[in-house]
Amino acid sequence: MNAPLTLNPEELLQIDAYWRACNYLAAGMIYLRDNPLLKEPLKPEHVKSRLLGHWGSSPGLAFAYIHLNRLINKYDQDAIFLAGPGHGAPGVLGPVYLEGTYSEIYPNKGEDEEGMRQFFKEFSFPGGIGSHCTPETPGSIHEGGELGYSISHAFGAAYDNPDLLVTVVVGDGESETAPLATSWHSNKFLNPIRDGAVLPILHLNGYKINNPTILARISHEELENLFKGYGWTPHFVEGSDPETMHQAMAAVTEQCLLEIRSIQAEARASGKPTRPRWPMIVLRSPKGWTGPKAVDGHKVEGFWRAHQVPIGNVRNDPAHLAQLEAWLRSYKPEELFDQSGKLRPELKALAPKGMRRMSANLHANGGLLRKALRMPDYRDYAIAVTKPGTTVAENTRPLGKLLRDIMRDNMSNFRVFGPDENSSNKLDNIYEASKKTWLADYLPEDADGGELSPDGRVMEMLSEHTLEGWLEGYLLTGRHGFFSTYEAFVHVIDSMFNQHAKWLAMSKAVPWRAPVSSLNLLITSTVWRQDHNGFTHQDPGFLDVVVNKSPNVTRIYLPPDVNTLLSVSQHCLESTDYINVIVCDKQKHLQFLDMDAAIKHCSKGIGIWDWASNDDGEEPDVVMASAGDVPTKEALAAVVLLRENFPALKIRFVNVVDLYKLTPSSEHPHGLSDKDFDSLFTVDKPVIFNFHGYPWLIHRLAYRRTNHKNMHVRGYKEKGSINTPLELAIQNEIDRFSLAIDVIDRIPELRVSGAHVKERLRDKQLECRNYAYENGVDLPEADGWTWPY
Amino acid sequence: MNAPLTLNPEELLQIDAYWRACNYLAAGMIYLRDNPLLKEPLKPEHVKSRLLGHWGSSPGLAFAYIHLNRLINKYDQDAIFLAGPGHGAPGVLGPVYLEGTYSEIYPNKGEDEEGMRQFFKEFSFPGGIGSHCTPETPGSIHEGGELGYSISHAFGAAYDNPDLLVTVVVGDGESETAPLATSWHSNKFLNPIRDGAVLPILHLNGYKINNPTILARISHEELENLFKGYGWTPHFVEGSDPETMHQAMAAVTEQCLLEIRSIQAEARASGKPTRPRWPMIVLRSPKGWTGPKAVDGHKVEGFWRAHQVPIGNVRNDPAHLAQLEAWLRSYKPEELFDQSGKLRPELKALAPKGMRRMSANLHANGGLLRKALRMPDYRDYAIAVTKPGTTVAENTRPLGKLLRDIMRDNMSNFRVFGPDENSSNKLDNIYEASKKTWLADYLPEDADGGELSPDGRVMEMLSEHTLEGWLEGYLLTGRHGFFSTYEAFVHVIDSMFNQHAKWLAMSKAVPWRAPVSSLNLLITSTVWRQDHNGFTHQDPGFLDVVVNKSPNVTRIYLPPDVNTLLSVSQHCLESTDYINVIVCDKQKHLQFLDMDAAIKHCSKGIGIWDWASNDDGEEPDVVMASAGDVPTKEALAAVVLLRENFPALKIRFVNVVDLYKLTPSSEHPHGLSDKDFDSLFTVDKPVIFNFHGYPWLIHRLAYRRTNHKNMHVRGYKEKGSINTPLELAIQNEIDRFSLAIDVIDRIPELRVSGAHVKERLRDKQLECRNYAYENGVDLPEADGWTWPY
């Protein structure tokens, strides 16, 4: 198909007119609140009081968008569009409005003069249209508010979508960010047979807010080397003359699409998935292209001054007003829109139709394409627990088997993600269903233990950022996933978590967005078993970040053993529109609940463990509570120490799986009512709460509860280096001895009568520490402790 | 100086013997608790019970280290060594021990048999030597626990150290991380005249924990292109035969050093700082080099199985024990150490001497080199505030002037850092003293507004990770710095903050480490003025991350205006060993305190503002408290609304600058005693606390205080999109109307009598919202509100 790669004169005129319409709209959005078609001379009162928005990258974004439109029409291509510099929303909203989607979804912004006026006025206006590619933007799965995630989102969208072209404009400012810089390597994880294609367009706009960008200020040779080094085939479109640039962009985009199609056809015909050097485009165009060349004697177009609002103080400065009017009229709106404000039909014809419009593509509203997972019965993966607290097992291993079978049954819409840690995290049964995706080179030794395959569906790269970005892109386009990562280093993606939580919270308020699968995050290799890696690997603080986000989208679970982890995971995998954070360590731990008990416990989320309590349904003397695996074991061991020494002491044992149960029901949908909370924790008895994370989080959640003043929380408090597990617990006072002493200290009757017991406990604690210091391992009786009753 | 670039046979034998000694030590550290010189046959009881440590990268790290030693001796080169893969500490600790530094600092690990035994036994052992390059490691400024920061730390160390060579081994696993991937671009910010050199050694070890690395599995051409694209000149040392590899490494390291010296000499002679294509080395060697080739029939050397402990279960498996012994004996320890355990003199001679040893280099204990800043009198930058709450000013601009003058007076040991935002953050007076460092290309238009210079000392790159890494490296080598960044996106470096806080906390417990300058972080462009960028830019949650770290190293300040910001900043810039987090917005805000009052207020950190209170020193009816600029303005406006409507109501106004004042003194050195807290906040009166961040943080800090039950906190609760400032405040209920209503609701006498007032306040609130929705700006009387009394 040797289609001519240049535009004929009429095509050129039309595409340029369409682009002028986009640029007119972009400028209009930033400036106008009235007189949208410039039917009258521009007056100060037509201009918004507060000028907000980012002009700089908008023309380039629209330029890319409409050249893709041309290919969609010509090749009936399924395509979506991601704008890395999401603050260039005017450059996206323009084309989206022109192709009619905006008006279909938001009828008050119709394709007429009044609709255009509303569209302009409400942009970046209180209660109106966001200044980025927010969830309200049709066709967007990438807001571009925080920079750095465009490429990884694009790859996530392309996986398992063999017919989809994901075009992604990458800002050259964004390119300096860490997450973006490594995400170019995503091409080693994309299979040309099974997956779609990503076409990155690096927009060398030249400037950030006040600075040139690095990539715009290195030599052509370096730039070319860099992208070849990243494994891409770069194509360059460089210049500023619209006519030349349209011809170049038309030719290059078409060439890229043909390259992509040829790569895919070859791989699919041969059945041999190799790593092609996929095409990418470097689009070098002036910042604020077609905008004012200079304002007040200072260069604007092609300089950083074009970043936001190129001409300020328009309402009060007649010269500025005149310059704005001249600029707006330079697009000749009267040639583009008819008297009613409708785009002229010959231009309208350039837009793709129906769901081929990138703004109406279902992949960008992935909930509509989402199919529920085929789920095996998770109870089949249960381990036998005949007596609580007497056997040990690796908590995550059965989950790996469940994930393996989910994978087997959902081979085109489920993936597992982890930064080189799925084996370390004991999830390696997953590889029986599918290996690790790997399109880079192979060596003979990979045959024994490599677990690599171009057809693999387990995504492993040592970049939490890239994994999180892939997963978000995968979920937002309607699929399912599971991400496990080391607890301390999940902080690496705090900011991505924040942004995804914000996206979900906003999406839920957008009626036309269908729910997407939840983002399921297993936090493992937790603090209490980082006794060997030391202080840098001990940080359970991610939960403190999570709780600040909307209660509509955040869930936190701390299953203490295998069966509770299975039950919680099943629930999370079937849910939508949440970020489910599951905290559970990978090592061998005591098992507490058989599957029936686990299901009951997890469905309540919090509950009394009768087998560990001796209050016999009466008011206890003390409540021992726990959340998390190691803290639960230590709390139980403390209960035993207390019962041995104070048989008459009535202890209630409460375990928390669903952390938000502690929050008032007014603050989180999972929160217990005060009545239920009081019935568990009493209104006046001492509560010793042994928590997995930083202790203050429990106070932050429960400070309004009746009995809060008696709640004494233990948790990690930044004490640790190389330890044994028990010695690490002792340092942070979450160990059995410290907890038992805590109880003695809080019950007046025991303070005196228990003084000698305290002394013995301290001695025993010291013995445990000394044993650890001498032998490098825990005292066997402490390490192998089991529930005796 | 045409020195021969190959080793003569004797040199070769010696350097290889030295390397064998390093590798022997590395393996010994992982395995042995006794029989350190293998004088007896190896028995199970000589082996540790728990085998911990990372063998895989250790031989390569030692290999690099000792080849640098050779150059240090030959050229009397000042050099330090950073190990990106810090878990390869055995490969660093070995050379450090061999050159005597370890024994000098830790006399119980002497250079004799007993010392070696202790050294082995205590490695990765409770209470002993960390498994990474922790602060206890002589010569380390980079722990390498969390991966990704080695290159940025190295550049930070090299800035303003013209004679220093910073060698940095970068792991190929680490290379996949986002922060590392972009940090290669640091070479555009290093001036060959003024700064030292960074020599990166990319260690293509081939594997991570369980996976191959990307960079080890792309073509040589791609790898070369990638580093040329990043602006480096790559040199390759590839193979596994020790003899060949020693020759290659000796030649290449020497060639690189000569290239570096020639680049520097040329630039310094000409006075023309251009961007050279600095050399870097790609060292491709087998993972677990010289270790067991295979164990139990599975490949180990040169595969991921060599990552940690290559032979497990040694105490119980005689075959494994025998294999371990054979492996250890393959290094021929008897040829390396004399009978007493001392390194043989001909080998000892290979180590540099005194402070030329990289483990004893003062730059790696930068506090010893640190000189206090020459500080102008910050009071000279004060703005006049004749009457509180009546004038407005940009809070950060005078600070920019102070920073400018500090820069002027400290032109070789102070830098300012920011991600393309120093102008946006109104700190641009700084450029009068020094421009932005820029070694990439220039264009003519840079002359008008570029503010770029190869001699600049303001560091701007759109990567918070790289900036934070540079700054940490700069501080740890004894200099000073100031970093300002957007509030929402400081979460990007949550994890770096955590790691630096851990480094500082541990360093403080290391007696030989001298204090380094604090890391000063100004958080600006804050949530309450992100009304125009919207929801993605609204996140004040960084403080919730900060408070989890050790109280010994964390400080948080919320100065509400210009003069308090100046006072706080002065204090922070002179402090050591803290991370000072200062939160203050850049926009125009009301000014409250003149300089004298600001100094008094900041030195207390919290206090009653008498001018805003009408309790006249008596017990008030209600306490209105605030922390942060916008919340303070709204709280004051609420006070006025209340006084207008309820003249008899006695209101005390408390402002908090030093957030940790709220914490009990037992938890943080800045914490108020309960008595002082009670005297400010009363023991039983309602307290309305208007907080800058998420409201729960105040509860987390103050939950133990007497009057906590009456504390009602307002703050950001994830409500926002495009707003006006007041309308955003209203959405989150930190606005004057909501606060006044909060007071009415909490004072029984007002609940009835104030019902009509509440209604009026609600009406006025609605009017403000409607005005914002209609006009896109706040009602002028609300926006321009001033303190009336």
PDB file of C-alpha atoms in Angstrom, chain A residues 19 23 53-61 85 87-88 147 171-174 176 203-213 216-217 239-240 245 283-294 299-310 327 331, chain B residues 420 443 445 462:
ATOM      1  CA  TRP A  19      -5.570  23.339  13.332  1.00  0.00           C
ATOM      2  CA  ASN A  23      -5.654  27.057  18.262  1.00  0.00           C
ATOM      3  CA  GLY A  53      -4.330  28.243  31.479  1.00  0.00           C
ATOM      4  CA  HIS A  54      -1.262  27.084  29.613  1.00  0.00           C
ATOM      5  CA  TRP A  55      -0.911  28.205  26.043  1.00  0.00           C
ATOM      6  CA  GLY A  56       2.653  27.011  25.460  1.00  0.00           C
ATOM      7  CA  SER A  57       2.165  23.370  24.609  1.00  0.00           C
ATOM      8  CA  SER A  58      -1.406  23.635  23.374  1.00  0.00           C
ATOM      9  CA  PRO A  59      -0.772  24.249  19.650  1.00  0.00           C
ATOM     10  CA  GLY A  60       1.681  21.348  19.477  1.00  0.00           C
ATOM     11  CA  LEU A  61      -0.746  19.020  21.216  1.00  0.00           C
ATOM     12  CA  PRO A  85       1.804  17.810  29.465  1.00  0.00           C
ATOM     13  CA  HIS A  87      -1.676  21.432  31.487  1.00  0.00           C
ATOM     14  CA  GLY A  88      -1.844  21.852  27.729  1.00  0.00           C
ATOM     15  CA  LEU A 147       4.448  14.949  35.247  1.00  0.00           C
ATOM     16  CA  GLY A 171       6.614  16.902  27.172  1.00  0.00           C
ATOM     17  CA  ASP A 172      10.286  17.776  27.089  1.00  0.00           C
ATOM     18  CA  GLY A 173       9.936  19.153  30.600  1.00  0.00           C
ATOM     19  CA  GLU A 174       8.261  15.938  31.655  1.00  0.00           C
ATOM     20  CA  GLU A 176      13.489  15.402  32.768  1.00  0.00           C
ATOM     21  CA  HIS A 203       7.323  17.339  21.989  1.00  0.00           C
ATOM     22  CA  LEU A 204      10.492  19.422  21.952  1.00  0.00           C
ATOM     23  CA  ASN A 205       8.690  22.559  22.899  1.00  0.00           C
ATOM     24  CA  GLY A 206      12.003  23.918  24.146  1.00  0.00           C
ATOM     25  CA  TYR A 207      11.039  25.301  27.525  1.00  0.00           C
ATOM     26  CA  LYS A 208       9.536  24.546  30.890  1.00  0.00           C
ATOM     27  CA  ILE A 209       8.078  27.282  33.120  1.00  0.00           C
ATOM     28  CA  ASN A 210      11.187  29.451  33.160  1.00  0.00           C
ATOM     29  CA  ASN A 211      13.953  27.326  31.742  1.00  0.00           C
ATOM     30  CA  PRO A 212      15.003  25.597  28.572  1.00  0.00           C
ATOM     31  CA  THR A 213      14.623  21.842  28.631  1.00  0.00           C
ATOM     32  CA  ALA A 216      15.971  20.647  23.525  1.00  0.00           C
ATOM     33  CA  ARG A 217      19.506  21.828  24.265  1.00  0.00           C
ATOM     34  CA  GLY A 239      10.421  23.573  12.226  1.00  0.00           C
ATOM     35  CA  SER A 240       7.886  26.321  12.602  1.00  0.00           C
ATOM     36  CA  MET A 245       5.377  21.154   9.257  1.00  0.00           C
ATOM     37  CA  LEU A 283       8.370  17.009  17.205  1.00  0.00           C
ATOM     38  CA  ARG A 284      10.416  20.160  17.557  1.00  0.00           C
ATOM     39  CA  SER A 285       8.163  23.192  17.319  1.00  0.00           C
ATOM     40  CA  PRO A 286       8.147  26.613  18.927  1.00  0.00           C
ATOM     41  CA  LYS A 287       6.594  26.938  22.352  1.00  0.00           C
ATOM     42  CA  GLY A 288       3.374  28.883  22.008  1.00  0.00           C
ATOM     43  CA  TRP A 289       3.464  28.239  18.267  1.00  0.00           C
ATOM     44  CA  THR A 290       1.315  30.709  16.239  1.00  0.00           C
ATOM     45  CA  GLY A 291       0.906  32.881  19.330  1.00  0.00           C
ATOM     46  CA  PRO A 292       2.275  36.384  19.756  1.00  0.00           C
ATOM     47  CA  LYS A 293       5.892  36.646  18.659  1.00  0.00           C
ATOM     48  CA  ALA A 294       6.710  39.266  21.244  1.00  0.00           C
ATOM     49  CA  LYS A 299      10.218  37.343  22.831  1.00  0.00           C
ATOM     50  CA  VAL A 300       7.223  35.128  23.555  1.00  0.00           C
ATOM     51  CA  GLU A 301       6.644  32.580  20.776  1.00  0.00           C
ATOM     52  CA  GLY A 302       9.491  30.087  20.957  1.00  0.00           C
ATOM     53  CA  PHE A 303      10.492  31.094  24.463  1.00  0.00           C
ATOM     54  CA  TRP A 304       9.465  30.218  28.000  1.00  0.00           C
ATOM     55  CA  ARG A 305       7.307  33.321  28.239  1.00  0.00           C
ATOM     56  CA  ALA A 306       4.760  31.460  26.124  1.00  0.00           C
ATOM     57  CA  HIS A 307       4.283  28.831  28.859  1.00  0.00           C
ATOM     58  CA  GLN A 308       1.084  30.119  30.398  1.00  0.00           C
ATOM     59  CA  VAL A 309      -0.784  33.275  29.410  1.00  0.00           C
ATOM     60  CA  PRO A 310       1.257  35.016  26.718  1.00  0.00           C
ATOM     61  CA  TRP A 327      -3.789  37.361  17.503  1.00  0.00           C
ATOM     62  CA  TYR A 331      -6.880  32.373  12.986  1.00  0.00           C
TER      63      TYR A 331
ATOM     64  CA  ASP B 420      12.293  25.034  37.424  1.00  0.00           C
ATOM     65  CA  LEU B 443      20.415  30.280  22.117  1.00  0.00           C
ATOM     66  CA  GLU B 445      17.122  34.539  23.152  1.00  0.00           C
ATOM     67  CA  LEU B 462      12.618  19.297  36.386  1.00  0.00           C
TER      68      LEU B 462
END
